[in-house]
Amino acid sequence: MAPGVEDEDRVGGIAAAPRRRSLLFYTHAVTGGGAERVWALLASALAARGHAVTLAYDHEANGPEAGLDPRVRLLALGRNHAVAVARLARHLARDRPDVSLSALGVSNLKHAVAAGLAGRRRHAVLSFHGHPQSEPQRLSRLGNAATPVLARLTARSVFVSDGLMAHYVAAVGAVPGRSVRLHNPVEVDAAVPARDAAELRARPRRVLAVGRLAPAKDFSTLLRAFALVRPDAELVLVGEGPERPALEALIRDLGLSARVTLAGHVERPWQLYREAACFAASSRAEAFGNVLVEALAHGLPVASTACDGPVEILANGRFGALVPVGDAAALAAAIDGMLDEPGPPAPRVARAALFSVAAAVAGYEALFDGLLDGFLDGPARP
């Protein structure tokens, strides 16, 4: 059982938590990428557990906030950074949530300042979802550069993988005794996994990849790898981003137009997982990798470059193939191997279950209990 959870009864796969908390989650927008989705999932799951949850954000939402649990209170702070800090500080001072949490560099910086102004820094938790180079914006760079100070002024720093935490401790200045690794929540319960290897072999030889079309995902290496893969295979790449024109040109140059589909953004591509024979990831750096967990939850064999999150998710290669970053030939060989012999889905599905929303909620509830049981100034619980 996760430390700090006292009741052994189970509710929906999560240890029952008799102590209800008031919580504030903060990031720059309700809608958007991975960190925003993580915050929405956690806020909704914790509200469903009976906690009083507020989700604060800067940018006006576009509508996907409807996916939040209706018990989550939304707090719009506004786009102006100074105004947002002042409003957040007033809220923290007035409502005094048990724990406030922020995600990403700029939000961590503003949250730490607001918590200091409100006298609530010992109740403030920062979270890091990517390497500093993945957040090039000026204030995000400033927030990440200020990590050595911010980590000492606040209660805890949460990292989504051991590799990311090790990097921030060694190279950025996070405080080891105040650093905690908590994996992202992933909607594994939405998966319909393949029954067995025979079902995977019977599917079209379709390789699925999911991610933003941006340099960090290195889909150009995936395309070069796919040019080496058996000619009866097809690739479906889900995502949008600034590299689309360059990738379209590379597809033409490699003669892959008949075999590669750029499917654009798909909010929840569950059906595409159910139709694929295997999954491939080519990132240069990946702090976690929710899509790898989603693929495992569907029972798909997975090949990925060996960066922080994938190495951890795939347990150093026990649950999928790991290849060197940028090595198209190695990735092609791994894809061909998966298409020839997909292996049994069951171990992969069981591995994915360790990264469920329920597991993440249990970890965060244990963190809250540890902080509020009098460990605010001490080292993190093991």
XYZ file of C-alpha atoms in Angstrom:
382
model
C 0.000 0.000 0.000
C 1.178 3.515 -0.702
C 2.606 5.207 2.410
C 0.213 7.517 4.231
C -2.935 5.638 3.168
C -4.452 4.189 6.303
C -7.638 2.421 5.277
C -7.184 -0.908 3.521
C -10.591 -0.831 1.836
C -10.456 -0.344 -1.904
C -12.636 1.973 -3.982
C -12.303 1.788 -7.754
C -8.825 0.325 -7.490
C -7.588 3.146 -5.208
C -6.923 2.746 -1.490
C -9.699 4.482 0.450
C -8.546 7.849 1.803
C -10.620 8.942 4.816
C -8.879 12.327 5.064
C -10.342 14.725 2.519
C -8.102 17.533 1.319
C -8.588 20.947 -0.242
C -6.356 21.082 -3.320
C -5.455 23.640 -5.960
C -3.908 22.637 -9.293
C -2.392 25.381 -11.427
C -1.032 25.513 -14.955
C -1.172 27.986 -17.805
C -4.219 26.508 -19.589
C -7.048 24.029 -19.132
C -6.522 22.775 -22.664
C -3.301 21.794 -24.369
C -0.556 19.201 -24.164
C 0.561 16.468 -21.842
C 0.943 18.378 -18.565
C -2.438 20.065 -18.971
C -4.058 16.684 -19.627
C -2.320 15.200 -16.583
C -3.631 18.006 -14.370
C -7.163 17.589 -15.709
C -7.090 13.829 -15.084
C -5.715 14.209 -11.561
C -8.080 17.039 -10.657
C -11.091 15.053 -11.866
C -10.054 11.802 -10.177
C -9.321 13.507 -6.869
C -12.607 15.419 -6.972
C -14.404 12.132 -7.594
C -12.686 10.816 -4.456
C -14.267 13.567 -2.374
C -11.441 16.101 -2.231
C -12.267 19.777 -2.755
C -10.385 20.565 -5.975
C -9.815 23.865 -7.773
C -8.111 24.021 -11.182
C -6.547 27.439 -11.740
C -5.338 28.527 -15.167
C -4.210 31.631 -17.046
C -5.607 31.181 -20.558
C -9.289 31.135 -21.310
C -10.437 27.591 -22.023
C -11.650 26.461 -25.440
C -14.276 24.018 -24.246
C -12.491 20.736 -23.470
C -12.830 21.656 -19.800
C -16.199 19.904 -20.202
C -14.189 16.705 -19.825
C -13.422 17.679 -16.235
C -15.399 16.226 -13.382
C -18.161 18.766 -12.674
C -17.046 18.911 -9.035
C -13.770 20.589 -10.078
C -13.951 24.344 -9.533
C -12.371 26.407 -12.334
C -10.454 29.575 -11.457
C -9.432 31.844 -14.358
C -6.472 34.077 -13.477
C -5.958 35.903 -16.783
C -3.142 36.123 -19.325
C -1.249 38.983 -17.694
C 1.490 37.390 -15.600
C 1.509 39.980 -12.811
C -2.277 39.956 -12.523
C -2.327 36.141 -12.481
C 0.249 36.023 -9.667
C -1.697 38.577 -7.625
C -5.003 36.746 -8.099
C -3.445 33.394 -7.257
C -1.823 34.852 -4.121
C -5.166 36.290 -2.986
C -6.868 32.948 -3.540
C -4.181 31.028 -1.631
C -4.332 33.490 1.280
C -8.137 33.480 1.408
C -8.974 29.818 0.753
C -5.819 28.317 2.291
C -5.856 24.998 0.379
C -4.099 22.140 2.116
C -1.816 21.708 -0.895
C -1.331 23.768 -4.066
C 0.420 22.256 -7.082
C 1.724 23.711 -10.340
C 3.020 22.216 -13.575
C 5.659 23.493 -16.025
C 8.355 26.137 -15.671
C 6.422 29.391 -15.985
C 3.568 28.177 -13.771
C 6.024 26.867 -11.177
C 7.688 30.283 -11.038
C 4.405 32.177 -10.685
C 3.048 29.670 -8.190
C 6.137 29.927 -5.973
C 5.934 33.725 -5.980
C 2.191 33.671 -5.225
C 2.620 31.109 -2.447
C 5.362 33.250 -0.908
C 3.186 36.359 -1.016
C 0.325 34.420 0.581
C 2.497 32.854 3.287
C 1.706 29.402 1.878
C 5.021 28.274 0.388
C 5.257 25.318 2.794
C 2.036 24.010 1.247
C 3.218 24.510 -2.354
C 4.350 21.665 -4.629
C 6.075 22.192 -7.974
C 5.961 19.575 -10.739
C 8.222 19.023 -13.739
C 7.007 17.220 -16.865
C 9.854 17.682 -19.319
C 13.490 18.584 -19.710
C 14.286 22.323 -19.576
C 14.996 22.462 -23.316
C 11.397 21.399 -24.011
C 10.185 24.733 -22.558
C 11.975 27.435 -24.584
C 9.695 30.335 -23.613
C 11.436 33.147 -21.720
C 9.550 32.864 -18.424
C 9.707 29.067 -18.541
C 13.477 29.302 -18.977
C 13.597 31.676 -16.010
C 11.435 29.338 -13.928
C 13.622 26.341 -14.708
C 16.801 28.350 -14.067
C 15.388 29.334 -10.675
C 14.813 25.692 -9.706
C 17.591 25.642 -7.036
C 15.854 28.528 -5.216
C 12.246 27.539 -5.870
C 12.854 23.941 -4.769
C 14.117 25.191 -1.404
C 11.291 27.678 -0.920
C 8.496 25.159 -1.547
C 7.494 21.858 0.042
C 8.249 19.358 -2.710
C 9.243 19.019 -6.356
C 7.496 16.233 -8.278
C 9.045 14.622 -11.367
C 7.277 12.257 -13.747
C 10.173 9.796 -14.078
C 13.291 8.781 -12.185
C 15.432 9.826 -15.135
C 13.939 13.322 -15.207
C 14.374 13.685 -11.457
C 18.013 12.563 -11.657
C 18.655 15.118 -14.405
C 17.129 17.996 -12.437
C 19.006 17.045 -9.274
C 22.350 16.660 -11.048
C 22.196 19.391 -13.659
C 19.505 21.915 -12.713
C 19.654 22.135 -8.927
C 16.602 20.318 -7.569
C 16.926 19.304 -3.921
C 17.263 15.506 -3.521
C 15.522 15.338 -0.137
C 12.572 17.355 -1.397
C 12.206 15.592 -4.754
C 9.586 12.920 -5.431
C 8.931 10.764 -8.492
C 5.252 10.317 -9.341
C 4.373 8.863 -12.722
C 1.750 10.431 -14.938
C -1.797 9.064 -14.803
C -2.807 7.292 -18.006
C -6.333 6.277 -19.004
C -5.511 2.593 -19.292
C -9.076 1.595 -18.419
C -10.175 2.960 -21.810
C -8.084 0.359 -23.631
C -9.483 -2.748 -25.298
C -6.384 -4.959 -25.438
C -5.691 -7.573 -28.066
C -6.636 -11.038 -26.836
C -3.473 -12.789 -27.936
C -0.556 -12.703 -30.364
C -2.682 -14.388 -33.030
C -5.055 -11.427 -33.072
C -2.135 -9.048 -33.540
C -0.739 -11.158 -36.399
C -4.139 -11.117 -38.095
C -4.304 -7.323 -38.142
C -3.038 -5.265 -41.076
C 0.698 -4.656 -40.753
C 0.036 -1.202 -39.419
C 2.578 0.673 -37.325
C 1.156 3.436 -35.128
C 3.007 6.483 -33.815
C 1.446 9.291 -31.747
C 2.928 12.644 -30.812
C 3.306 16.310 -31.612
C 5.021 16.920 -34.934
C 7.930 18.717 -33.308
C 11.726 18.247 -33.335
C 11.892 16.460 -29.973
C 9.774 13.587 -31.322
C 12.240 13.071 -34.201
C 9.667 11.633 -36.570
C 12.133 12.145 -39.410
C 14.141 9.256 -37.970
C 10.955 7.192 -37.743
C 10.221 7.872 -41.422
C 13.761 6.922 -42.430
C 13.385 3.761 -40.380
C 10.055 2.979 -41.996
C 11.641 3.249 -45.438
C 13.706 0.198 -44.399
C 10.736 -1.778 -43.053
C 9.078 -4.553 -45.051
C 7.159 -3.053 -48.001
C 3.754 -4.472 -47.053
C 3.661 -2.432 -43.818
C 1.942 0.927 -43.382
C 2.550 3.738 -40.889
C -0.109 5.938 -39.296
C 1.316 8.989 -37.547
C -1.151 10.804 -35.268
C -0.429 14.392 -34.280
C -0.028 17.953 -35.454
C 2.755 20.488 -35.170
C 5.248 22.753 -36.883
C 7.181 19.950 -38.575
C 4.283 18.759 -40.734
C 5.541 20.437 -43.960
C 9.059 19.044 -43.495
C 7.707 15.569 -42.745
C 5.396 15.676 -45.772
C 8.379 16.570 -47.942
C 10.454 13.752 -46.429
C 7.633 11.262 -47.060
C 7.678 12.261 -50.727
C 11.474 12.129 -50.933
C 11.535 8.635 -49.425
C 8.806 7.389 -51.768
C 6.479 6.589 -48.866
C 3.370 8.511 -49.901
C 1.365 5.310 -50.452
C 2.439 3.784 -47.141
C 2.373 6.658 -44.619
C -0.667 8.549 -43.338
C -0.359 11.780 -41.345
C -3.653 11.521 -39.502
C -3.554 14.887 -37.726
C -4.573 15.443 -34.129
C -6.926 12.868 -32.606
C -7.996 13.650 -29.043
C -8.294 10.028 -27.884
C -7.018 7.699 -30.595
C -8.255 4.517 -28.902
C -9.677 3.038 -32.117
C -6.349 3.504 -33.881
C -4.580 1.535 -31.148
C -7.151 -1.241 -31.569
C -6.420 -1.456 -35.296
C -2.605 -1.328 -35.123
C -0.199 -4.262 -35.088
C 2.554 -2.440 -33.198
C 3.646 0.949 -31.870
C 6.839 2.949 -32.505
C 8.354 6.003 -30.785
C 11.423 7.893 -31.960
C 11.856 10.747 -29.461
C 15.229 12.361 -28.861
C 14.133 13.041 -25.269
C 11.006 11.956 -23.425
C 10.421 12.689 -19.753
C 7.657 10.077 -19.508
C 5.661 8.974 -22.562
C 1.927 8.522 -21.951
C 1.433 7.150 -25.457
C 3.755 4.219 -24.730
C 1.583 3.272 -21.764
C -1.542 3.598 -23.906
C 0.004 1.264 -26.493
C 0.950 -1.290 -23.817
C -2.567 -1.090 -22.356
C -3.903 -2.106 -25.774
C -1.486 -5.045 -25.771
C 0.640 -3.684 -28.611
C 4.331 -4.534 -28.952
C 6.328 -1.314 -28.575
C 9.668 -0.138 -29.967
C 11.133 3.108 -28.672
C 14.304 5.095 -28.486
C 16.109 4.665 -25.163
C 15.400 7.953 -23.387
C 14.294 8.564 -19.796
C 10.566 7.841 -19.775
C 10.503 4.957 -22.278
C 13.387 3.183 -20.512
C 11.411 3.368 -17.264
C 8.043 2.412 -18.762
C 9.517 -0.513 -20.703
C 11.627 -1.599 -17.689
C 14.930 -1.438 -19.565
C 13.547 -3.519 -22.417
C 11.514 -6.163 -20.556
C 8.238 -4.925 -22.034
C 9.391 -3.553 -25.384
C 12.352 -2.968 -27.658
C 14.717 -0.081 -26.902
C 16.995 1.311 -29.614
C 19.565 4.134 -29.640
C 18.293 7.648 -30.252
C 18.568 8.597 -33.929
C 19.348 5.052 -35.132
C 16.951 4.478 -38.036
C 18.347 1.030 -38.910
C 17.925 -0.256 -35.347
C 14.383 1.113 -35.153
C 13.516 -0.503 -38.496
C 14.835 -3.865 -37.294
C 12.769 -3.582 -34.111
C 9.612 -2.773 -36.096
C 10.151 -5.701 -38.464
C 10.686 -7.971 -35.479
C 7.415 -6.840 -33.858
C 5.467 -7.358 -37.067
C 6.887 -10.876 -37.420
C 6.479 -11.879 -33.779
C 4.287 -9.584 -31.651
C 4.507 -11.720 -28.505
C 1.777 -12.117 -25.864
C -0.202 -8.989 -24.962
C -0.947 -9.944 -21.333
C 2.405 -8.930 -19.764
C 2.260 -5.588 -21.538
C -1.292 -4.943 -20.343
C -0.264 -5.786 -16.772
C 2.697 -3.402 -17.040
C 0.440 -0.573 -18.252
C -1.852 -1.023 -15.245
C 0.967 0.235 -12.993
C 0.572 3.670 -14.607
C -3.205 3.962 -14.263
C -5.087 7.012 -13.006
C -5.859 5.025 -9.854
C -2.174 4.372 -9.210
C -1.295 8.039 -9.740
C -4.062 9.216 -7.420
C -2.850 6.858 -4.699
C 0.662 8.278 -5.073
C -0.508 11.876 -4.859
C -2.735 11.153 -1.863
C 0.249 9.593 -0.109
C 2.268 12.723 -0.910
C -0.451 14.962 0.545
C -0.690 12.855 3.699
C 3.069 12.911 4.165
C 3.244 16.686 3.799
C 0.325 17.368 6.083
C 1.430 14.906 8.750
C 4.259 17.245 9.712
C 6.954 16.471 7.143
C 6.741 19.821 5.368
C 10.297 20.829 6.218
C 11.899 17.420 6.270
C 13.044 15.010 3.565
C 10.537 13.298 1.333
C 9.165 9.976 2.472
C 10.743 6.966 0.727
